[in-house]
Short mmCIF file of C-alpha atoms in Angstrom, two decimals:
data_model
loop_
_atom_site.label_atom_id
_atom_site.label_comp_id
_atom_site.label_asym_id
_atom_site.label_seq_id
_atom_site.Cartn_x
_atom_site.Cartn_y
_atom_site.Cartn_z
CA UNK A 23 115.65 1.46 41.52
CA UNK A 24 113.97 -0.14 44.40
CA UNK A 25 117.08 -1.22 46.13
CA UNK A 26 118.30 2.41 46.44
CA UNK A 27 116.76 4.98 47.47
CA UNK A 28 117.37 8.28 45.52
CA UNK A 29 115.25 10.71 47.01
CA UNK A 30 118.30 12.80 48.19
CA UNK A 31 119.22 13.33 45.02
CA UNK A 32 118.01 15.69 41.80
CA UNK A 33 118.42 16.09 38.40
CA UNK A 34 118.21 19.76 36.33
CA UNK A 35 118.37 19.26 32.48
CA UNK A 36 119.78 22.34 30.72
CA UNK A 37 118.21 23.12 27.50
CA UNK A 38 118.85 25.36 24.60
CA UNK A 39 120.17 25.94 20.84
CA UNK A 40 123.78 25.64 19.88
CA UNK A 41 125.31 28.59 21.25
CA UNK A 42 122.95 29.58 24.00
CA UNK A 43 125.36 29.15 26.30
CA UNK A 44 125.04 25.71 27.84
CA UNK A 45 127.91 25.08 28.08
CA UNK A 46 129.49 28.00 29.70
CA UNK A 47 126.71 27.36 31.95
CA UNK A 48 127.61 24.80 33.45
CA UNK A 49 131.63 24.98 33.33
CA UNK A 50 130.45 28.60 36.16
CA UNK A 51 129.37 25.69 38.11
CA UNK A 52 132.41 23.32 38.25
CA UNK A 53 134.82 26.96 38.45
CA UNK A 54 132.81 27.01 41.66
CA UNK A 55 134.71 24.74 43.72
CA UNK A 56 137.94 23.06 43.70
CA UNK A 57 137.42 19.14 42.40
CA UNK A 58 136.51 17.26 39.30
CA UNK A 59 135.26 13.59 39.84
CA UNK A 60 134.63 10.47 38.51
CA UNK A 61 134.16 11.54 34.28
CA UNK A 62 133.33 8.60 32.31
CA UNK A 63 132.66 8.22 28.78
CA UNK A 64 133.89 11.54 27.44
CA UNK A 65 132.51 12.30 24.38
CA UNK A 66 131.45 16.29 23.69
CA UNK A 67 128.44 15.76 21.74
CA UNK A 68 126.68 13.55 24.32
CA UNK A 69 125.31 15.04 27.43
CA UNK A 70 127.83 16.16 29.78
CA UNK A 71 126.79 17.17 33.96
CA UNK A 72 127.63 18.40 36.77
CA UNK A 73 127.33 16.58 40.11
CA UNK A 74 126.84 19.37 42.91
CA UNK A 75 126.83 17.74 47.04
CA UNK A 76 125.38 20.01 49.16
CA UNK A 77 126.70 18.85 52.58
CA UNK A 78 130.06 17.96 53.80
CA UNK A 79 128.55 14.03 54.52
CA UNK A 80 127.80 14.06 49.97
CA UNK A 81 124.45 12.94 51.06
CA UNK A 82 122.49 15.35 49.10
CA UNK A 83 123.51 16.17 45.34
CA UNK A 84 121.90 18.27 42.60
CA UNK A 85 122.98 16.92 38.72
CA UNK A 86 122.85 19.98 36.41
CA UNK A 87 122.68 18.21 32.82
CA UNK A 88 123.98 19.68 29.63
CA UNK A 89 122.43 19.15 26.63
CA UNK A 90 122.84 18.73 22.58
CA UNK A 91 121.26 21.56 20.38
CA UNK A 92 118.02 20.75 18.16
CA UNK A 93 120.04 22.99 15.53
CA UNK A 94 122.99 20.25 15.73
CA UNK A 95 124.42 20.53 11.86
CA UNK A 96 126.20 17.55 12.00
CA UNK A 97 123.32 15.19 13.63
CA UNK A 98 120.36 14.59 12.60
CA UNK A 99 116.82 16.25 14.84
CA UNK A 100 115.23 12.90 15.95
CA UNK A 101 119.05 11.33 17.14
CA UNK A 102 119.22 14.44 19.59
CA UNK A 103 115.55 14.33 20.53
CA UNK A 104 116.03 10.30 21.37
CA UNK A 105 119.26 10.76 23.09
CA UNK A 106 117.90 13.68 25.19
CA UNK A 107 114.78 11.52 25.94
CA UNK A 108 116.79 8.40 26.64
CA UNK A 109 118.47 10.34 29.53
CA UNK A 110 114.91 11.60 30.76
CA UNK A 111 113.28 8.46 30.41
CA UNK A 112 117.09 6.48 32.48
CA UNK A 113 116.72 9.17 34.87
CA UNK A 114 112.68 8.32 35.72
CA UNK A 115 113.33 4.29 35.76
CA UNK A 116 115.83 4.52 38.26
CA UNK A 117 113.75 7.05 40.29
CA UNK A 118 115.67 10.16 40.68
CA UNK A 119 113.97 13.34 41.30
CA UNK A 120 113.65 15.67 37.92
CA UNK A 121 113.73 19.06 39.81
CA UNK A 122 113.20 20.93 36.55
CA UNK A 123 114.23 22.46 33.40
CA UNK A 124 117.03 25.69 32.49
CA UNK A 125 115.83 26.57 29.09
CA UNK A 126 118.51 28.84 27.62
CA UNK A 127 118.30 31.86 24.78
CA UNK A 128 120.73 33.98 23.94
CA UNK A 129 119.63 37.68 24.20
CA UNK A 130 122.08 38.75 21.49
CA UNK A 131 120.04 36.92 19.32
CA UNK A 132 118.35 39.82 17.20
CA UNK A 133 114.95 37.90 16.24
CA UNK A 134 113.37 34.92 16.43
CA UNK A 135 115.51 31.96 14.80
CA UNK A 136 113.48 29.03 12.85
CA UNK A 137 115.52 27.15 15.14
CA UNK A 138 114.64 28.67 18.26
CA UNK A 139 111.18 28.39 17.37
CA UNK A 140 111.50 24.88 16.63
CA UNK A 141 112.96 24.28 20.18
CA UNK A 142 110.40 26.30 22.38
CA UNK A 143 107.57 24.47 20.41
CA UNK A 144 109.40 21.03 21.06
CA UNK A 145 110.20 21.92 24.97
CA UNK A 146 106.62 22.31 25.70
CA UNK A 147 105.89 18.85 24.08
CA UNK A 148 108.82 17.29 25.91
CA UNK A 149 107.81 18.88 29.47
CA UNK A 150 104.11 18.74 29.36
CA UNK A 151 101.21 21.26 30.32
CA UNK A 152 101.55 20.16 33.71
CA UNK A 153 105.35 20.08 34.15
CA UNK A 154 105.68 23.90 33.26
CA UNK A 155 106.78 25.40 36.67
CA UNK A 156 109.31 23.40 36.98
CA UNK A 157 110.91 25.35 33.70
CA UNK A 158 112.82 28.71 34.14
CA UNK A 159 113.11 30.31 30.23
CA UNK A 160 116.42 32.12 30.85
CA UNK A 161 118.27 34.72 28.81
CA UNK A 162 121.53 34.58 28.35
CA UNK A 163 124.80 36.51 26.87
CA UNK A 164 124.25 39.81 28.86
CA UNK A 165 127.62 39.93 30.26
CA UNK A 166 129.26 40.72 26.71
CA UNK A 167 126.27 43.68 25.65
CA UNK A 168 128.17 46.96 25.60
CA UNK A 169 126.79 49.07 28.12
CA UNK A 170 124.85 51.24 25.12
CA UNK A 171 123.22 47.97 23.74
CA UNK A 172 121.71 47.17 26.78
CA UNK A 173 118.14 49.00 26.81
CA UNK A 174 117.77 47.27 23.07
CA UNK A 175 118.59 44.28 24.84
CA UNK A 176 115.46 44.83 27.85
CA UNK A 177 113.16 45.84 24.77
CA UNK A 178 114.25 42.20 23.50
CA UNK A 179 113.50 40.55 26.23
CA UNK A 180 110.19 42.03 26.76
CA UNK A 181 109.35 40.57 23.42
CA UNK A 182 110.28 37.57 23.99
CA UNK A 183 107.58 37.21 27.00
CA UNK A 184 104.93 38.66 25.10
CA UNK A 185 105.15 37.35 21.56
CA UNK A 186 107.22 33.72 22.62
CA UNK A 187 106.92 33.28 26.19
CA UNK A 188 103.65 34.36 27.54
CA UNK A 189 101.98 31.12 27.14
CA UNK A 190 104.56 29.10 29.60
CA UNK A 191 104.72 31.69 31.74
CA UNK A 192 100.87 31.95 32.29
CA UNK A 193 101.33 27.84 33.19
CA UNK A 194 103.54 28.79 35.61
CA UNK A 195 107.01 28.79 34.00
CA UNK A 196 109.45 31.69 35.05
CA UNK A 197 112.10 34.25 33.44
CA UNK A 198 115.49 34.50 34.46
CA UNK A 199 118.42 36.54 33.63
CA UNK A 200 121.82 34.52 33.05
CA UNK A 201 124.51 36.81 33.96
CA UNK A 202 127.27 34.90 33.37
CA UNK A 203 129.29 34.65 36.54
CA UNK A 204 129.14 31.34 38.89
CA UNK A 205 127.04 32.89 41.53
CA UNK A 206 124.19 33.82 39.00
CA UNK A 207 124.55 30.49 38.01
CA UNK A 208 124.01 28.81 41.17
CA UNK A 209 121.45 30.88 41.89
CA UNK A 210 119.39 29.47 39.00
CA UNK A 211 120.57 26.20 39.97
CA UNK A 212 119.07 26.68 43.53
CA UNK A 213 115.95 27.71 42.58
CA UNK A 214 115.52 24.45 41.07
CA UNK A 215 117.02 22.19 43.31
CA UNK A 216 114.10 23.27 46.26
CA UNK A 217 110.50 22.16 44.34
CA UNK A 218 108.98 19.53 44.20
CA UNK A 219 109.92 16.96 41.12
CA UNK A 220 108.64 16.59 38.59
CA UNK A 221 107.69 13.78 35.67
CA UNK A 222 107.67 15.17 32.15
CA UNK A 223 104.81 13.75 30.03
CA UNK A 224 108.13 12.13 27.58
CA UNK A 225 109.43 9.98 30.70
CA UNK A 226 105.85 8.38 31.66
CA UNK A 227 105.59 7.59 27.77
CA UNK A 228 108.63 5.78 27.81
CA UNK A 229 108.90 4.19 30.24
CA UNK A 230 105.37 3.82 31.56
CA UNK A 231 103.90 3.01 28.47
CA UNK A 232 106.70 1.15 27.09
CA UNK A 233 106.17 3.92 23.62
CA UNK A 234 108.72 4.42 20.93
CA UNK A 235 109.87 7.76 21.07
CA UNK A 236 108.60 8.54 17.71
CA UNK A 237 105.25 7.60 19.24
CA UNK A 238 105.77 10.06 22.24
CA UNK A 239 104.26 13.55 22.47
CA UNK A 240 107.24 15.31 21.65
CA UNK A 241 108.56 12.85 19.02
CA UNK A 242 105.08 13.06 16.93
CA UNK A 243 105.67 16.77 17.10
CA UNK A 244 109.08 16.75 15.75
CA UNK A 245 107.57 14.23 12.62
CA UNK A 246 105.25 16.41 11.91
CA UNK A 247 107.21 19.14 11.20
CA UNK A 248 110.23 16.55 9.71
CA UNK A 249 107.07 16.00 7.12
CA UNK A 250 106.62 19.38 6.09
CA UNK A 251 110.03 20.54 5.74
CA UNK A 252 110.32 17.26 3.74
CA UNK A 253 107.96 18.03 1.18
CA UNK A 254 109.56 21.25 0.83
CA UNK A 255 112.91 19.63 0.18
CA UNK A 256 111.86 17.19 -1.90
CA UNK A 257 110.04 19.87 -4.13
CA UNK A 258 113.10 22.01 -4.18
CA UNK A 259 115.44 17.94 -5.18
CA UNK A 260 113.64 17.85 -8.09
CA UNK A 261 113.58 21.44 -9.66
CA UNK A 262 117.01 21.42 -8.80
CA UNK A 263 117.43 18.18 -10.59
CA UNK A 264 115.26 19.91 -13.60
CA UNK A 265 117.56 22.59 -13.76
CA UNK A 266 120.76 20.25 -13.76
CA UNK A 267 119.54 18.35 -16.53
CA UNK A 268 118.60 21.19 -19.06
CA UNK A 269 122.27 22.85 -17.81
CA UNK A 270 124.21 19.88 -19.05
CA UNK A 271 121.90 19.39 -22.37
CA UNK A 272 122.66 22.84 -23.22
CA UNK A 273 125.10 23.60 -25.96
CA UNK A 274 128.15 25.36 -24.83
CA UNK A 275 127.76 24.08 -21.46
CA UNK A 276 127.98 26.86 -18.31
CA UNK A 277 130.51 24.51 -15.96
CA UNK A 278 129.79 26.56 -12.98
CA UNK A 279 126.36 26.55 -13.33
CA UNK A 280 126.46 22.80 -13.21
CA UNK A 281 129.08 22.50 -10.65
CA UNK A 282 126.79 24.83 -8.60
CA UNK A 283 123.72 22.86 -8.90
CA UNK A 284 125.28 19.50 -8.23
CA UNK A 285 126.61 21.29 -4.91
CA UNK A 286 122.89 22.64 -4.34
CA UNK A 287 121.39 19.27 -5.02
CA UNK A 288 124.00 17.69 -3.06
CA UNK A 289 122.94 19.66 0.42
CA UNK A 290 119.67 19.07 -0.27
CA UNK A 291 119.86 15.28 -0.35
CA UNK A 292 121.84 15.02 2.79
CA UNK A 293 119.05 17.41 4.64
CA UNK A 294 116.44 14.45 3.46
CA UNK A 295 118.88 11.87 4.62
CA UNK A 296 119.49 13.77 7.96
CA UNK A 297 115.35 13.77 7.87
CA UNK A 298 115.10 9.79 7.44
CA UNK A 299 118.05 9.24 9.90
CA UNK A 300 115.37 10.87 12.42
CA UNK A 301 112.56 9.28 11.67
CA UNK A 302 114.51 5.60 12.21
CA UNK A 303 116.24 6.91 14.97
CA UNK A 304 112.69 7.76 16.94
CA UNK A 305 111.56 4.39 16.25
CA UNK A 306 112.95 2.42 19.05
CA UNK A 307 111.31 1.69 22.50
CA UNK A 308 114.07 2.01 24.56
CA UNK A 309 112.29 1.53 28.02
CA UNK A 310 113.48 -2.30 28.29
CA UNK A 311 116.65 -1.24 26.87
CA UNK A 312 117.08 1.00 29.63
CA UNK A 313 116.19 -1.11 32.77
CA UNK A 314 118.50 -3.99 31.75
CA UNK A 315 121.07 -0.97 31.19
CA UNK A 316 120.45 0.05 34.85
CA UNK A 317 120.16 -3.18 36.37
CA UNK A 318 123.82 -4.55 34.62
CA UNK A 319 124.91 -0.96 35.81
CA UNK A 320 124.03 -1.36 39.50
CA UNK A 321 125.04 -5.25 39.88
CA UNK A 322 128.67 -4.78 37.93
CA UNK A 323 129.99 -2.58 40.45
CA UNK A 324 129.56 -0.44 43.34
CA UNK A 325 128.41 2.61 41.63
CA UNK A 326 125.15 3.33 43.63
CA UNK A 327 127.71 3.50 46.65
CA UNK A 328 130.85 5.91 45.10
CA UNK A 329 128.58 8.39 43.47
CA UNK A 330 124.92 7.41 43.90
CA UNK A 331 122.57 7.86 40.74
CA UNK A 332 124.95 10.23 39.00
CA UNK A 333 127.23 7.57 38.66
CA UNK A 334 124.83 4.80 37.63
CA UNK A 335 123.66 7.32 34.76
CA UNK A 336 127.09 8.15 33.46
CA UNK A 337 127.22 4.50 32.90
CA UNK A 338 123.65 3.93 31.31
CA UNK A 339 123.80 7.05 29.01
CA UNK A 340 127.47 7.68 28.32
CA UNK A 341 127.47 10.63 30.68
CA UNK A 342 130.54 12.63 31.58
CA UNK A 343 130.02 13.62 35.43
CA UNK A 344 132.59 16.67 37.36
CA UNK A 345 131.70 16.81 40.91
CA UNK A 346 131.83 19.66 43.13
CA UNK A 347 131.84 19.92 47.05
CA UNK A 348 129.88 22.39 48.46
CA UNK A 349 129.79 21.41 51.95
CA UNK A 350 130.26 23.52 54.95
CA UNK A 351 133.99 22.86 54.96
CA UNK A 352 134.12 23.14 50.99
#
């Protein structure tokens, strides 16, 4: 914060669906080099990074960030969304440079997902108009095509920047081919690491504008569309319920059929109550939360001086940092 000065260092957030390929991403970028640092608060379904010094002195660092899924089965929407704008908003407050975003989609992917669509809809709300060149929309998954798949796999990707990806790319965004090997991840990375930073339009409304993230661009996006998937569900709890009533008034009783809608009816409640869990989970303001976080984080111990911001954010946001060396001698 203002008793450090971060400038040398960046941040890259890596976004994408389950399965994109985040995290392969970034484990090419710690097989790059030989040592894993500090790692602190391990936990695989919080964000995990990569600390990258570019000199021999570890003066100048790039962060590569990996992500949670939207599409996250086993969490609800608005828990992700918070937790990835927590980090955002942590990283802003304590003033490190947001070089830009790595948005990641699989090119095996044969159409379209609801889920991918979801995503690309919610990126642009969590980025911002503005923000967009600071975003490369990369496909990913071409090293396991079979040589004979691969001209299906160009025709794909072609539709995907002019149905999908046209609009982001007029605003300045850029596509990128993820080949899977370290050096084609670096080179991605480096891109990045050069322009100017960046504030996304979900870190000034945080912390800025002291908002809840419900109340942010990107978190009134995701209710709306929590809203009309609910009413959906809700429509589809009660036939269900219908049926399940007239199945166990009927004389002889079909077991199966009622064991089968009591399963149905079943994973339709929990998708509601996955819905609710996102809608109270977006309701905090967690810009205060986060300064006294940062504050108690750079006064406990000597963080700012071991590994700089990386450090102080593995300890605000439950971040797992590896380090790698890249210096002349590395």
């Amino acid at each position: 914060m203002e008793d450090y000065d971060f400038s040398s260092e960046g941040i890259i957030l890596v976004l994408g669906v389950t399965g994109a390929g985040k995290s392969y991403f970034l484990n090419q970028l710690k097989s790059h080099s030989a040592t894993e640092g500090h790692s602190l608060h391990s936990e695989t379904l919080q964000c995990n990074a990569v600390q990258i010094f570019l000199d021999d002195e570890e003066k100048r660092s790039i962060t590569v960030v990996d992500t949670p899924g939207f599409d996250d089965t086993t969490r609800p929407q608005g828990e992700v969304l918070a937790e990835i704008a927590e980090f955002l908003a942590a990283q802003h407050a304590l003033g490190v440079p947001l070089r830009g975003v790595l948005y990641l989609h699989k090119i095996t992917e044969n159409r379209m997902t609801g889920s991918s669509m979801t995503y690309l809809r919610l990126l642009e709300s969590l980025v911002g108009g503005h923000a967009l060149e600071n975003v490369i929309l990369v496909t990913t998954m071409w090293n396991q095509l079979r040589d004979e798949d691969r001209g299906k796999a160009l025709r794909r990707e072609q539709e995907l920047l002019d149905r999908y990806w046209a609009p982001m790319e007029e605003k300045g965004s850029y596509v990128a081919q993820f080949d899977g090997t370290s050096d084609s991840a670096y080179a991605l990375v480096f891109q990045l690491a050069g322009k100017d930073s960046v504030v996304l339009d979900v870190q000034r409304e945080i912390i800025d504008e002291d908002r809840t993230v419900l109340a942010t661009s990107v978190g009134s996006d995701l209710l709306r569309r929590l809203q009309d998937d609910g009413e959906a569900y809700r429509l589809e709890a009660a036939e269900l319920e219908s049926r399940l009533q007239r199945a166990m008034e009927a004389e002889p009783k079909d077991k199966d059929l009622i064991r089968h809608l009591r399963e149905e009816k079943s994973d339709v409640e929990k998708i509601l109550h996955h819905m609710d869990e996102s809608v109270s989970r977006m309701r905090v303001r967690p810009g205060s939360s986060i300064r006294d976080r940062i504050r108690q984080a750079m006064t406990s111990s000597n963080r700012a001086a071991i590994g700089g911001a990386a450090a102080i954010l593995a300890a605000v946001v439950n971040l797992t940092v590896f380090v790698v060396q890249l210096g002349l001698g590395g």
